[in-house]
Coordinates of C-alpha atoms and ligand atoms in Angstrom, one line a residue:
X1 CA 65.5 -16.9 -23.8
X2 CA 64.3 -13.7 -26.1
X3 CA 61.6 -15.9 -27.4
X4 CA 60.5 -17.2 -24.0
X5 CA 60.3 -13.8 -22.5
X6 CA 58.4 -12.4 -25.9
X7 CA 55.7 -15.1 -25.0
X8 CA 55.1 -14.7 -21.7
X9 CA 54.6 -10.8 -22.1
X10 CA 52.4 -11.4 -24.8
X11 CA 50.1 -13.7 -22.4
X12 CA 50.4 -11.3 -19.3
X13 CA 47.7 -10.5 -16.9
X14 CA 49.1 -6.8 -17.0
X15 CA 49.2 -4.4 -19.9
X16 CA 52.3 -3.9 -21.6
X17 CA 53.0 -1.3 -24.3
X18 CA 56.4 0.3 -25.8
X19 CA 56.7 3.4 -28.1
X20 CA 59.8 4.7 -29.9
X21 CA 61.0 8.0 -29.5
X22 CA 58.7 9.6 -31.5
X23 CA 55.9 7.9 -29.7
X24 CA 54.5 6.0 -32.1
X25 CA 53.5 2.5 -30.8
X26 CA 55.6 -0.9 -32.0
X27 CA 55.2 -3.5 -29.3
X28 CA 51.8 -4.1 -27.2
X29 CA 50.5 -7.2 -25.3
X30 CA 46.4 -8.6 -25.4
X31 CA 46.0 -6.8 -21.9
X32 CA 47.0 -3.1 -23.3
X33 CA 44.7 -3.3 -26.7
X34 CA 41.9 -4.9 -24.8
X35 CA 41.7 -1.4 -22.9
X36 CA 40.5 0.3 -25.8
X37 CA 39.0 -2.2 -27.2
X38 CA 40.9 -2.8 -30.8
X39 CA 43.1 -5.1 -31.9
X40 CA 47.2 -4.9 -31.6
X41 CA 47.3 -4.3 -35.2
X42 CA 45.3 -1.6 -35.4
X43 CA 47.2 0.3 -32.2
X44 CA 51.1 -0.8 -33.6
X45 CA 51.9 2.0 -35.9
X46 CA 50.2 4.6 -34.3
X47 CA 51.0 7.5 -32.3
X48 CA 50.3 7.3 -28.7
X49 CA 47.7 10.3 -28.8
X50 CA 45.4 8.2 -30.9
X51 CA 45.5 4.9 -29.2
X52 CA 45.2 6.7 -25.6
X53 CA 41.8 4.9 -24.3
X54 CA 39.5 6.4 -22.6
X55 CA 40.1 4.6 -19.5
X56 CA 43.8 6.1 -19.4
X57 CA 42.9 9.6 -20.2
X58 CA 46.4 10.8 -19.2
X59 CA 48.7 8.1 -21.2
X60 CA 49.5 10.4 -23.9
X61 CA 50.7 13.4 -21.5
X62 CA 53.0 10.8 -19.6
X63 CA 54.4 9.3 -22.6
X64 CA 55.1 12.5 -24.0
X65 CA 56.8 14.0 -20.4
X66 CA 58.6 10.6 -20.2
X67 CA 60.1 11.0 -23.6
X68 CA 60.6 14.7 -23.0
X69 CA 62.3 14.5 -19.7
X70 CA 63.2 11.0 -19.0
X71 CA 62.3 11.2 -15.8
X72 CA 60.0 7.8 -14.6
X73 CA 56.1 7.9 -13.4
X74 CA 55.8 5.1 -11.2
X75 CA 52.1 4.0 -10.2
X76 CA 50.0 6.6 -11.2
X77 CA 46.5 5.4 -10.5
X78 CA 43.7 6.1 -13.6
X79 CA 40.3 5.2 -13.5
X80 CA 37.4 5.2 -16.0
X81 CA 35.7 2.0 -17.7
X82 CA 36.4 0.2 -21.1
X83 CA 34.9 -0.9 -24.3
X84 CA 34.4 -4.1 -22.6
X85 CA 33.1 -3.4 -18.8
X86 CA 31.1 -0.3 -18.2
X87 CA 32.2 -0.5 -14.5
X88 CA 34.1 2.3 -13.0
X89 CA 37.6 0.3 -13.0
X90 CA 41.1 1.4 -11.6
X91 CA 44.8 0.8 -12.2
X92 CA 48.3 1.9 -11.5
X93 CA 50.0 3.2 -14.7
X94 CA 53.8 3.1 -14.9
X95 CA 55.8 5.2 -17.6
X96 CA 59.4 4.7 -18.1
X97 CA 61.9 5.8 -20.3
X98 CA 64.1 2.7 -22.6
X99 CA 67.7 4.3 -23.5
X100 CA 70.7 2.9 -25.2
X101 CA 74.3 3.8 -24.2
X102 CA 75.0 5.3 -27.8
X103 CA 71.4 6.7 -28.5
X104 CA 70.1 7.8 -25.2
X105 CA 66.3 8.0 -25.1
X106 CA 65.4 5.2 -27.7
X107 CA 61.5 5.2 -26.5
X108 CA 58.9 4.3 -23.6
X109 CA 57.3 1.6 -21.6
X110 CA 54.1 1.7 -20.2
X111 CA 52.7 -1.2 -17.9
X112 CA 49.6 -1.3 -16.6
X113 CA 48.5 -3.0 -13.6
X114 CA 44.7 -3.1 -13.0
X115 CA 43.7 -3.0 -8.8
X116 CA 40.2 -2.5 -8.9
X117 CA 39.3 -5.6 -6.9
X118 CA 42.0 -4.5 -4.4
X119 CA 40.2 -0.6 -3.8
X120 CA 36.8 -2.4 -3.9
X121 CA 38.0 -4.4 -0.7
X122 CA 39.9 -1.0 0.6
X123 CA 36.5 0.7 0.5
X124 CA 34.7 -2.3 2.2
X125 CA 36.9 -1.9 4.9
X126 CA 37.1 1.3 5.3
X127 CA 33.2 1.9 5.7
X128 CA 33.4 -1.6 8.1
X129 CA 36.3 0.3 10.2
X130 CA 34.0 3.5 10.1
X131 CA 30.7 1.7 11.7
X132 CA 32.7 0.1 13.9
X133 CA 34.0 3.0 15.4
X134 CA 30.5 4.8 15.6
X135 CA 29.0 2.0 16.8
X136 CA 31.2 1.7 19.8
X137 CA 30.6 5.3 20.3
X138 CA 26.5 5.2 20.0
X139 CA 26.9 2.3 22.3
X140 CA 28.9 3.8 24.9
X141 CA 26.8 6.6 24.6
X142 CA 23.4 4.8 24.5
X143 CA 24.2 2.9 27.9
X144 CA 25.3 5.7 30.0
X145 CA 22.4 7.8 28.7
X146 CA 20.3 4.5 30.0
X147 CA 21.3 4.7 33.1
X148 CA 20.3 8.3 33.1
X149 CA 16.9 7.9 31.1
X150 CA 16.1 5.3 34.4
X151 CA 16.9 7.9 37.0
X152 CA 14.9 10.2 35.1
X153 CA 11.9 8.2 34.9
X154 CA 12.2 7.0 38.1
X155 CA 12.0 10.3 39.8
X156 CA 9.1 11.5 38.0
X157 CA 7.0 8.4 39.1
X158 CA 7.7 9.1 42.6
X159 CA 6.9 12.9 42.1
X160 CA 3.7 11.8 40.8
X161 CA 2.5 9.2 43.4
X162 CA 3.4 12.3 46.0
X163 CA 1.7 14.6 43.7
X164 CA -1.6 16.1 45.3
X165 CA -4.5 15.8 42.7
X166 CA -5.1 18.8 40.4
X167 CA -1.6 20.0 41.1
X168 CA -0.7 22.2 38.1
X169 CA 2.8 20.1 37.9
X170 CA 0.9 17.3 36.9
X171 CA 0.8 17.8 33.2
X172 CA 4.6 18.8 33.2
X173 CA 5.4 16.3 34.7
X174 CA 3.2 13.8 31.9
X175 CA 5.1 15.5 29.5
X176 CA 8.7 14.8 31.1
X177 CA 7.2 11.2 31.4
X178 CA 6.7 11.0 27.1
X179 CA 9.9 13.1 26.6
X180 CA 11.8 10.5 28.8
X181 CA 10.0 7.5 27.1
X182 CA 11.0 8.5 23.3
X183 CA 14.4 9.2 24.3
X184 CA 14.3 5.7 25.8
X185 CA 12.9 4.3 22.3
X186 CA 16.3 6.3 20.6
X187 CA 18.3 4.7 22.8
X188 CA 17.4 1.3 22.2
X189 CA 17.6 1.7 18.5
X190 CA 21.2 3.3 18.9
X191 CA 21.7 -0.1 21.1
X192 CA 20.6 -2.2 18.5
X193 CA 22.9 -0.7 15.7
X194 CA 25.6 -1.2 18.3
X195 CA 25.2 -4.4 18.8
X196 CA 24.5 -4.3 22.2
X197 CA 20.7 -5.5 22.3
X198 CA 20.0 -8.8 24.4
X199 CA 19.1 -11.0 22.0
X200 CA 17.6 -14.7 22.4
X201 CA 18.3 -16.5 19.3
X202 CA 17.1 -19.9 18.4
X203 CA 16.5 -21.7 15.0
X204 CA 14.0 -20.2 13.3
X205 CA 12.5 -20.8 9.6
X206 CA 12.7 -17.6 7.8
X207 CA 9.7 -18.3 5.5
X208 CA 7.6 -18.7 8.1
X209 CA 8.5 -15.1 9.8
X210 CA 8.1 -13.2 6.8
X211 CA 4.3 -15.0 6.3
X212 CA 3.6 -14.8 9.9
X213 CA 4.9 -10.4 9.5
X214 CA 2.8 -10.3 6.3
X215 CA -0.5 -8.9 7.8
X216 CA 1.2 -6.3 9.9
X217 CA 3.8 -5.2 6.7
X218 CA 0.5 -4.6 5.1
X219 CA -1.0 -2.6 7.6
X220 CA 2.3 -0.3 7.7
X221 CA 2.6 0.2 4.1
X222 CA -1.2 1.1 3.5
X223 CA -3.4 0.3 0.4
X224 CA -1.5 2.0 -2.2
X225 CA 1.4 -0.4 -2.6
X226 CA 1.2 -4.0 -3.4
X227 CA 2.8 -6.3 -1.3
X228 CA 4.4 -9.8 -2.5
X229 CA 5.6 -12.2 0.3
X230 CA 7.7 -15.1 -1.6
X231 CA 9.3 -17.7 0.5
X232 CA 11.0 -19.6 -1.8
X233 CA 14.2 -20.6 0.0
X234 CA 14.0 -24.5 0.1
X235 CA 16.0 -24.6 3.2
X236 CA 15.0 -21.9 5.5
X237 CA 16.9 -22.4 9.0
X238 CA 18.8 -19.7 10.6
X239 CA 19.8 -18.9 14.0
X240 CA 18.0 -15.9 15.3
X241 CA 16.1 -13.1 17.4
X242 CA 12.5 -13.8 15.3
X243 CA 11.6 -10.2 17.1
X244 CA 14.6 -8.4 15.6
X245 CA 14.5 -9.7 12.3
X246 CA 10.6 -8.7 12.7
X247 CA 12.0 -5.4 13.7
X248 CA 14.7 -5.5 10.7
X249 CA 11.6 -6.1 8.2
X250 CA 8.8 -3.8 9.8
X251 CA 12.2 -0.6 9.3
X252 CA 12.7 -2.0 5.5
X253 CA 8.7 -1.6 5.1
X254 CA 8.6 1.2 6.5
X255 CA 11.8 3.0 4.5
X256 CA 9.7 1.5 1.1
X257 CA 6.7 2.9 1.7
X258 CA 7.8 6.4 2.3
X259 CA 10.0 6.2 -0.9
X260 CA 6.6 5.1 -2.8
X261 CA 4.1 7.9 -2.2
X262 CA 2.7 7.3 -4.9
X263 CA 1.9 3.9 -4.7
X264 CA 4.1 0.8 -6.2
X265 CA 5.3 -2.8 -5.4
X266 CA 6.9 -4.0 -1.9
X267 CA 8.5 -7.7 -2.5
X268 CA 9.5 -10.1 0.3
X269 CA 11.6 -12.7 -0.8
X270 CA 14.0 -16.4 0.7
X271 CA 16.3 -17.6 -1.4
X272 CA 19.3 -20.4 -0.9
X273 CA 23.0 -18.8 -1.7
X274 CA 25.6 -20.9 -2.4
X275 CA 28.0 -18.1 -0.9
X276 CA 28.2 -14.3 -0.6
X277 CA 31.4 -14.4 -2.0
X278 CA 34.8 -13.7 -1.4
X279 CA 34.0 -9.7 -2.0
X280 CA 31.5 -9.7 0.8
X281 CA 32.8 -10.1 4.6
X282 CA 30.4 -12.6 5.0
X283 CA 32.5 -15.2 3.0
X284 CA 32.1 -18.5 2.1
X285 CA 29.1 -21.1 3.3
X286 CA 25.4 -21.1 2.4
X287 CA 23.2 -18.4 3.3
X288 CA 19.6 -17.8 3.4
X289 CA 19.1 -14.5 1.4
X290 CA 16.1 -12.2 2.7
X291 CA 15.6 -9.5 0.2
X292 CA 13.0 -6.9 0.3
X293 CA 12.7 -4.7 -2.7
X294 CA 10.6 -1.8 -3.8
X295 CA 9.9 0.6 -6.9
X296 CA 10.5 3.5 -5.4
X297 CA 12.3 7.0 -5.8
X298 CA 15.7 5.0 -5.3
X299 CA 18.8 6.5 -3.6
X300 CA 22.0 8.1 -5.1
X301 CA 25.4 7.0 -4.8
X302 CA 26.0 9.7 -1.9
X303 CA 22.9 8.2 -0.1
X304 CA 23.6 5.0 -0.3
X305 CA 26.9 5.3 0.9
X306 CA 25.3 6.9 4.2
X307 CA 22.5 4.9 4.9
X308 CA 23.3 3.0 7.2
X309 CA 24.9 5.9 9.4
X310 CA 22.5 6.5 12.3
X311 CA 21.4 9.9 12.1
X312 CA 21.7 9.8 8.5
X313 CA 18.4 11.0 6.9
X314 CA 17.3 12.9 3.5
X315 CA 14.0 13.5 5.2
X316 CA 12.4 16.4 6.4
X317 CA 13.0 17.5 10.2
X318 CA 10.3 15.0 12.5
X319 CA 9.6 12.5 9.4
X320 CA 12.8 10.5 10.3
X321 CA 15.5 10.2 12.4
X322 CA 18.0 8.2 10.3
X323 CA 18.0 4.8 12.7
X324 CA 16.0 2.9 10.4
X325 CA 19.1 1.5 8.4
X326 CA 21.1 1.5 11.4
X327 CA 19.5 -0.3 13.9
X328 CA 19.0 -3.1 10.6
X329 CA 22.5 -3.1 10.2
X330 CA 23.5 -3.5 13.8
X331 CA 20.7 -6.5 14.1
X332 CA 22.3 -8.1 11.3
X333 CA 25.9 -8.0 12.0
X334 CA 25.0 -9.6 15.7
X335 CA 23.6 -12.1 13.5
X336 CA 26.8 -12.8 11.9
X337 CA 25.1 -11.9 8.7
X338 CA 25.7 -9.2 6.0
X339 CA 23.3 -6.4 4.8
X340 CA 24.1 -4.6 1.5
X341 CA 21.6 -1.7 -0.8
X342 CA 21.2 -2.0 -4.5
X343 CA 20.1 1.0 -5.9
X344 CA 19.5 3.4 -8.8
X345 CA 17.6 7.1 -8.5
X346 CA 14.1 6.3 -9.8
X347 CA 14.5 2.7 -10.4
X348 CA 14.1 1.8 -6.8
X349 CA 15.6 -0.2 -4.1
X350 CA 16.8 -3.9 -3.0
X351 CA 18.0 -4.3 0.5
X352 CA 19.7 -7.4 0.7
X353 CA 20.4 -9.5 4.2
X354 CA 22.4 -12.6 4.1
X355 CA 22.0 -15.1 7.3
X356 CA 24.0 -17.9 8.1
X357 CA 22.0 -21.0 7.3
X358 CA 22.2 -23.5 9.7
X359 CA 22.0 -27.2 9.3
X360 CA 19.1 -27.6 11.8
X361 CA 15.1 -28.5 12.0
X362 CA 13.6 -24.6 12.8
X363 CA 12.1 -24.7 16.4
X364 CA 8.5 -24.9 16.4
X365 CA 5.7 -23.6 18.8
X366 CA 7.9 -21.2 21.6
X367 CA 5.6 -19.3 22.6
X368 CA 5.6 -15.6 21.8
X369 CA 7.9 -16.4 18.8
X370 CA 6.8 -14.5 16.0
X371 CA 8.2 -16.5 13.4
X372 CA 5.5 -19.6 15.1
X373 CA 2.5 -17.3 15.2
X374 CA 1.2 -18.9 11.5
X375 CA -0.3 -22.5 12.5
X376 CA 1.9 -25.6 10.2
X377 CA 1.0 -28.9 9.3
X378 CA 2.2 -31.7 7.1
X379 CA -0.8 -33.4 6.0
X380 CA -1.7 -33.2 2.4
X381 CA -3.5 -31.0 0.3
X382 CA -4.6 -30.7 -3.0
X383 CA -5.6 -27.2 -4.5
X384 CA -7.7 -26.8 -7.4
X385 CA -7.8 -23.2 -8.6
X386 CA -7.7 -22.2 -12.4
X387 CA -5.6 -18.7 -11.6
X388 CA -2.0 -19.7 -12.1
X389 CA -0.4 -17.2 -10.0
X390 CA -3.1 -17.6 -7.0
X391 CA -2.7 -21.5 -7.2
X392 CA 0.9 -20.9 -7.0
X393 CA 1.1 -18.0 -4.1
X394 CA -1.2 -20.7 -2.1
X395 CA 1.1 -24.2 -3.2
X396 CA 3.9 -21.8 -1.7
X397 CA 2.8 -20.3 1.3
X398 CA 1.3 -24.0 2.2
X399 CA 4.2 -25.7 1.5
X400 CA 6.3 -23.2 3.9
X401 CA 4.3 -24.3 6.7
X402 CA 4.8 -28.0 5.5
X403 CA 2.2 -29.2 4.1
X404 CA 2.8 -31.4 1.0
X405 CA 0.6 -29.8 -1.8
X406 CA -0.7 -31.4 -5.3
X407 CA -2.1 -28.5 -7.5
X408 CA -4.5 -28.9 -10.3
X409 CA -6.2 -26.1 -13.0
X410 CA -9.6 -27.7 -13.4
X411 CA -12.3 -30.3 -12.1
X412 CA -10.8 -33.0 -14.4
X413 CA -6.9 -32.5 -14.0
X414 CA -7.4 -32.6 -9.9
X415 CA -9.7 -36.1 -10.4
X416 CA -6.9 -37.6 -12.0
X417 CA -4.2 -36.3 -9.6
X418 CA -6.3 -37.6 -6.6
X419 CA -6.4 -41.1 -8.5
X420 CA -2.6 -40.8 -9.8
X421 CA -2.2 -40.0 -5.7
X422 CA -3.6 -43.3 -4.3
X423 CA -3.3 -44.9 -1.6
X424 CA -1.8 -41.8 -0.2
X425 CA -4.2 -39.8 1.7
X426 CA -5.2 -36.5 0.4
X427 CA -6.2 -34.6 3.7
X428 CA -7.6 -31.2 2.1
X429 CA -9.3 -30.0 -0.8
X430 CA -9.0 -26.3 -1.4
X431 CA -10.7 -25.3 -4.2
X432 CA -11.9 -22.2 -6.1
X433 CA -16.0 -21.8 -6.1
X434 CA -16.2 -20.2 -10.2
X435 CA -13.9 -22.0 -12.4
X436 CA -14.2 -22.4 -16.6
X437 CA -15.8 -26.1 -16.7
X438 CA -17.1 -28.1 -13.5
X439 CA -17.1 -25.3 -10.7
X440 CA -15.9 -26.0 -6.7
X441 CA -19.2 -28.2 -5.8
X442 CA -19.0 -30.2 -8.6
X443 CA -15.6 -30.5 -8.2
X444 CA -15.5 -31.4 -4.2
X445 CA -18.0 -34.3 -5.4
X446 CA -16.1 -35.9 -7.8
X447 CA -12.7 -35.9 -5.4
X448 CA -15.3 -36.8 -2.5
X449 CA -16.0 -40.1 -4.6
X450 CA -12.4 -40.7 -5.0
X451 CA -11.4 -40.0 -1.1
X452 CA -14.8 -40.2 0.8
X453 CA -14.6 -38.0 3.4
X454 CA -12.5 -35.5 2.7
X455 CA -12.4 -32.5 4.3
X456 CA -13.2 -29.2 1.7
X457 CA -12.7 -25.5 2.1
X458 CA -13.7 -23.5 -1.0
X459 CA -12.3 -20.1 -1.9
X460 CA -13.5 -17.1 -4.2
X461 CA -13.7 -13.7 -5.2
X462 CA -17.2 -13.4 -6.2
X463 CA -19.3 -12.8 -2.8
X464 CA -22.3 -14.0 -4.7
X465 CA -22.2 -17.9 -6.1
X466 CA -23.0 -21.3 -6.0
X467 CA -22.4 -21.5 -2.4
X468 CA -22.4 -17.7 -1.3
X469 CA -26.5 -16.3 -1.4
X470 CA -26.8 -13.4 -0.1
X471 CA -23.8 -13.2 1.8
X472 CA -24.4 -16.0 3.8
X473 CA -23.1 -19.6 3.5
X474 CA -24.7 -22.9 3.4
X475 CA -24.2 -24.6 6.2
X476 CA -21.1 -26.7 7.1
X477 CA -19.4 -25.0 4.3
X478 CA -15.7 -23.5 5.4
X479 CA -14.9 -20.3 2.7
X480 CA -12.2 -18.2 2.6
X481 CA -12.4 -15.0 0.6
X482 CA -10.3 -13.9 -2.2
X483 CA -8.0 -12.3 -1.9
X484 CA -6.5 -13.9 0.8
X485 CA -3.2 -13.3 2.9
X486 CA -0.6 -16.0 3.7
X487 CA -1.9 -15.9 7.3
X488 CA -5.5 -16.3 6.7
X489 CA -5.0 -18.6 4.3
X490 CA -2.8 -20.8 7.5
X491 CA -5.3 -19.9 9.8
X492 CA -8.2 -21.4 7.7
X493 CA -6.1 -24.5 6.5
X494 CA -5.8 -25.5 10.0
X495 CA -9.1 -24.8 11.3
X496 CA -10.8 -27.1 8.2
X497 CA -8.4 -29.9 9.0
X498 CA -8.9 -29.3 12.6
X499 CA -12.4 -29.7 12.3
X500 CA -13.5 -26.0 13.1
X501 CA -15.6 -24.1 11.4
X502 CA -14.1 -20.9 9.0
X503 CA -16.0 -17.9 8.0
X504 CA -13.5 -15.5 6.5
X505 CA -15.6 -13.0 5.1
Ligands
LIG601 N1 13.8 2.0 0.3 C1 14.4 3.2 0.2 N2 14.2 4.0 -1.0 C2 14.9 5.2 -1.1 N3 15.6 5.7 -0.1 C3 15.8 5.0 1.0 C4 15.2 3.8 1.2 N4 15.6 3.3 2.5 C5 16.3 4.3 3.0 N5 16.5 5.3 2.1 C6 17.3 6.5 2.4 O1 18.2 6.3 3.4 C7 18.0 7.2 4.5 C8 18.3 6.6 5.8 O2 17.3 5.6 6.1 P1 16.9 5.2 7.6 O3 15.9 4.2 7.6 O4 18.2 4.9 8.3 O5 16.4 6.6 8.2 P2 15.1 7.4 7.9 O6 14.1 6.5 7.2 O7 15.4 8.7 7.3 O8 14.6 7.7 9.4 P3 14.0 6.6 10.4 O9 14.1 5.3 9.8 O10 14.8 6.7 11.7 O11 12.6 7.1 10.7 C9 16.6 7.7 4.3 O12 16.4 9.1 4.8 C10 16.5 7.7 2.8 O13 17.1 8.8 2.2
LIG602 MG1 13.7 4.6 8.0

């Protein structure tokens, strides 16, 4: 029975550690040693002050009182990290005097329970309680102050239509007018992070929103930061408002660029999850990860924590309001989805949104969706384009819209994949004008012979080449410049195979 019990407290998940009355350590299991990192024979023998871990800054002092006073101290909770994990880690430390009827106080037990998982999931639910609970009171104060924004507005268009011209009132009451129409803006925002916006969902492919947003992200963020859209989530399908996840995206840009005045890198990216895990209240199932990350300035801890808080803002009084992270956080939780920051002072930020992925075709052509602006196709198309990373942003973005792309470096490799491809039809050929061996002429020739007929559209960077002169192109040649955006790139796709003429100087 001894032995049994000696081997299961040897293999326990907890750590267990006994001293004798003059503290120094005989009996320790795996789970104790491995919090400061050395083996059980280096810690039996010792006295407790020098086998106190970091971790459990306070073992020695309870030990010590324990022995002193025999009085128990039950789940006292220490934090720090360990040899092994850097992470900030918490457990419940118990002290406890062991006494014999003869001897009395004979020594003391320490166990040691670990509950960091358990205050990680207290925390998430504490902050999940907290936006609740000012989110129902932004909401209920958003919609009353609606009501009152429309009587407001109301009454100062009918005091202008009665208004006589040049009245002096007339600018007042303009300025009532703008006054009534930005508080009208704040409340919508405060409506959004309350989850009260109307929304109309349908299935949408979140690759093709955040190509068809691509042009106006790189409006907002200016020409000082770089911007990389990557849609590489294979399956793509999500039930959704395509204006509020526009809207979601354009307050992410927006957030970036003011944390990179100096310039930097905005990134855009799909991916497939598995799961969000068990941590996350999103839970189990496979998600479509949207993740926009920058190189900013980067938040710290207490910032971070806020965020999402509306009125929370570290900026200057008229550069923000603090419903930026809000209103993204309201639009995703309607969305059944989860939104979460990663980020370290000066090594920027990762917003990351998690949508449920649906098991569905996305919608194509509504009208006024902005996740359909971006024209699709599935015919074929074979790029030729001796840049790696172009060839592959084009394959990409094409194959988003779905197309079926083949990709070649040079003249010779696309020849044979057009050969290798037969009797498939190869619909497209979008090649680069100035490559190392035969250029894009020579090129479109040889796959012409292969597939007569096909249709060509040539890009390049150099505004002066074998079928640029003088800024002008020979005619019934389609040309997109370099560099191009995913939506031009679309745009000009469909026009060639369409049969329209492209000039995208
Ligand atoms: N990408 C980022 N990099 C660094 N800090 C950020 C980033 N995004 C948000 N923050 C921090 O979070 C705070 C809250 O962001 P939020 O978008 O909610 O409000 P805001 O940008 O200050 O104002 P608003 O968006 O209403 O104009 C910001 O003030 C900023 O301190
Ligand atoms: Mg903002």
């Amino acid at each position: 029975m001894l032995a049994q019990l000696s081997i299961l407290l040897a293999a326990a998940p907890i750590g267990i550690c006994f001293w004798d009355a003059s503290g120094t350590c005989l009996q320790l299991n795996d789970t104790f040693a491995a919090l400061n990192g050395q083996s059980i024979q280096a810690q039996l023998g010792q006295p407790v002050e020098q086998m106190a871990p970091p971790a459990l800054a306070l073992l020695a002092e309870n030990v010590r009182a324990v022995l002193a006073t025999g009085t128990p101290r039950i789940d006292r909770e220490v934090s720090g990290s360990t040899p092994s994990s850097p992470d900030l880690r918490h457990w419940e430390l118990s002290v406890y005097a062991v006494r014999s009827r003869e001897a009395g106080i004979i020594g003391v037990g320490a166990v040691v329970v670990e509950i960091t998982s358990r205050r990680r999931l207290e925390a998430q639910l504490l902050q999940s309680q907290k936006m609740e609970s000012v989110g129902r009171l932004a909401g209920g104060i958003a919609h009353d102050f609606n009501n009152l924004l429309t009587v407001i507005q109301g009454c100062v268009n009918l005091a202008q239509t009665s208004l006589e011209d040049e009245s002096p009132i007339g600018a007042d009451l303009i300025e009532i007018q703008r006054a009534a129409a930005r508080a009208s803006g704040l409340t919508q925002q405060l409506l959004a992070f309350a989850r009260k916006r109307i929304m109309s969902p349908r299935v949408i492919s979140v690759n093709r929103l955040i190509l068809s947003v691509d042009t106006l992200l790189r409006r907002l963020i200016g020409e000082d930061i770089e911007l990389e859209t990557r849609p590489d989530a294979e399956l793509d399908a999500v039930r959704a408002d395509p204006n509020q996840i526009e809207q979601v995206l354009i307050n992410l840009a927006v957030n970036a660029r003011d944390a990179m005045p100096q310039g930097g890198k905005l990134t855009v990216e799909t991916q497939v999850v598995a799961s969000v895990g068990s941590q996350q209240p999103g839970g189990e199932g496979r998600f479509v990860l949207l993740a926009v990350s920058d190189t900013g300035a980067g938040m710290d801890d207490e910032t971070r924590e806020h965020a999402f808080e509306p009125f929370f803002t570290t900026k200057e009084v008229g550069r923000g309001t603090g419903l930026g992270l809000a209103t993204c956080y309201g639009i995703v939780q309607q969305h059944s989805g989860t939104i979460s920051i990663y980020s370290e002072l000066g090594r920027g930020t990762t917003v990351k949104i998690y949508l449920p992925l649906v098991d569905a075709p996305a919608e194509r052509d509504v009208a006024g969706d902005a996740a359909n602006l971006l024209p699709l196709g599935n015919e074929t198309i074979l790029i030729v384009e001796d840049d790696e990373s172009v060839r592959n942003l084009a394959a990409r973005v094409l194959r988003a819209l779905g197309y079926r792309v083949l990709e070649a470096a040079n003249g010779e490799a696309a020849a044979s994949v057009a050969r290798a491809y037969l009797p498939a039809p190869i619909d497209l050929l979008l090649t680069d004008v100035v490559m190392p061996g035969q250029v894009g002429t020579q090129v479109a020739a040889n796959i012409a012979h292969i597939y007569p007929g096909i249709r060509v559209l040539y890009t390049s960077g150099y505004t002066e080449n074998v079928i640029v002169h003088h800024n002008e192109l020979d005619a019934g040649v389609a040309f997109l410049a370099k560099p191009f955006m995913p939506a031009t790139l679309a745009q000009a796709v469909r026009q060639v195979l369409d049969g329209r003429d492209v000039v995208e100087g």
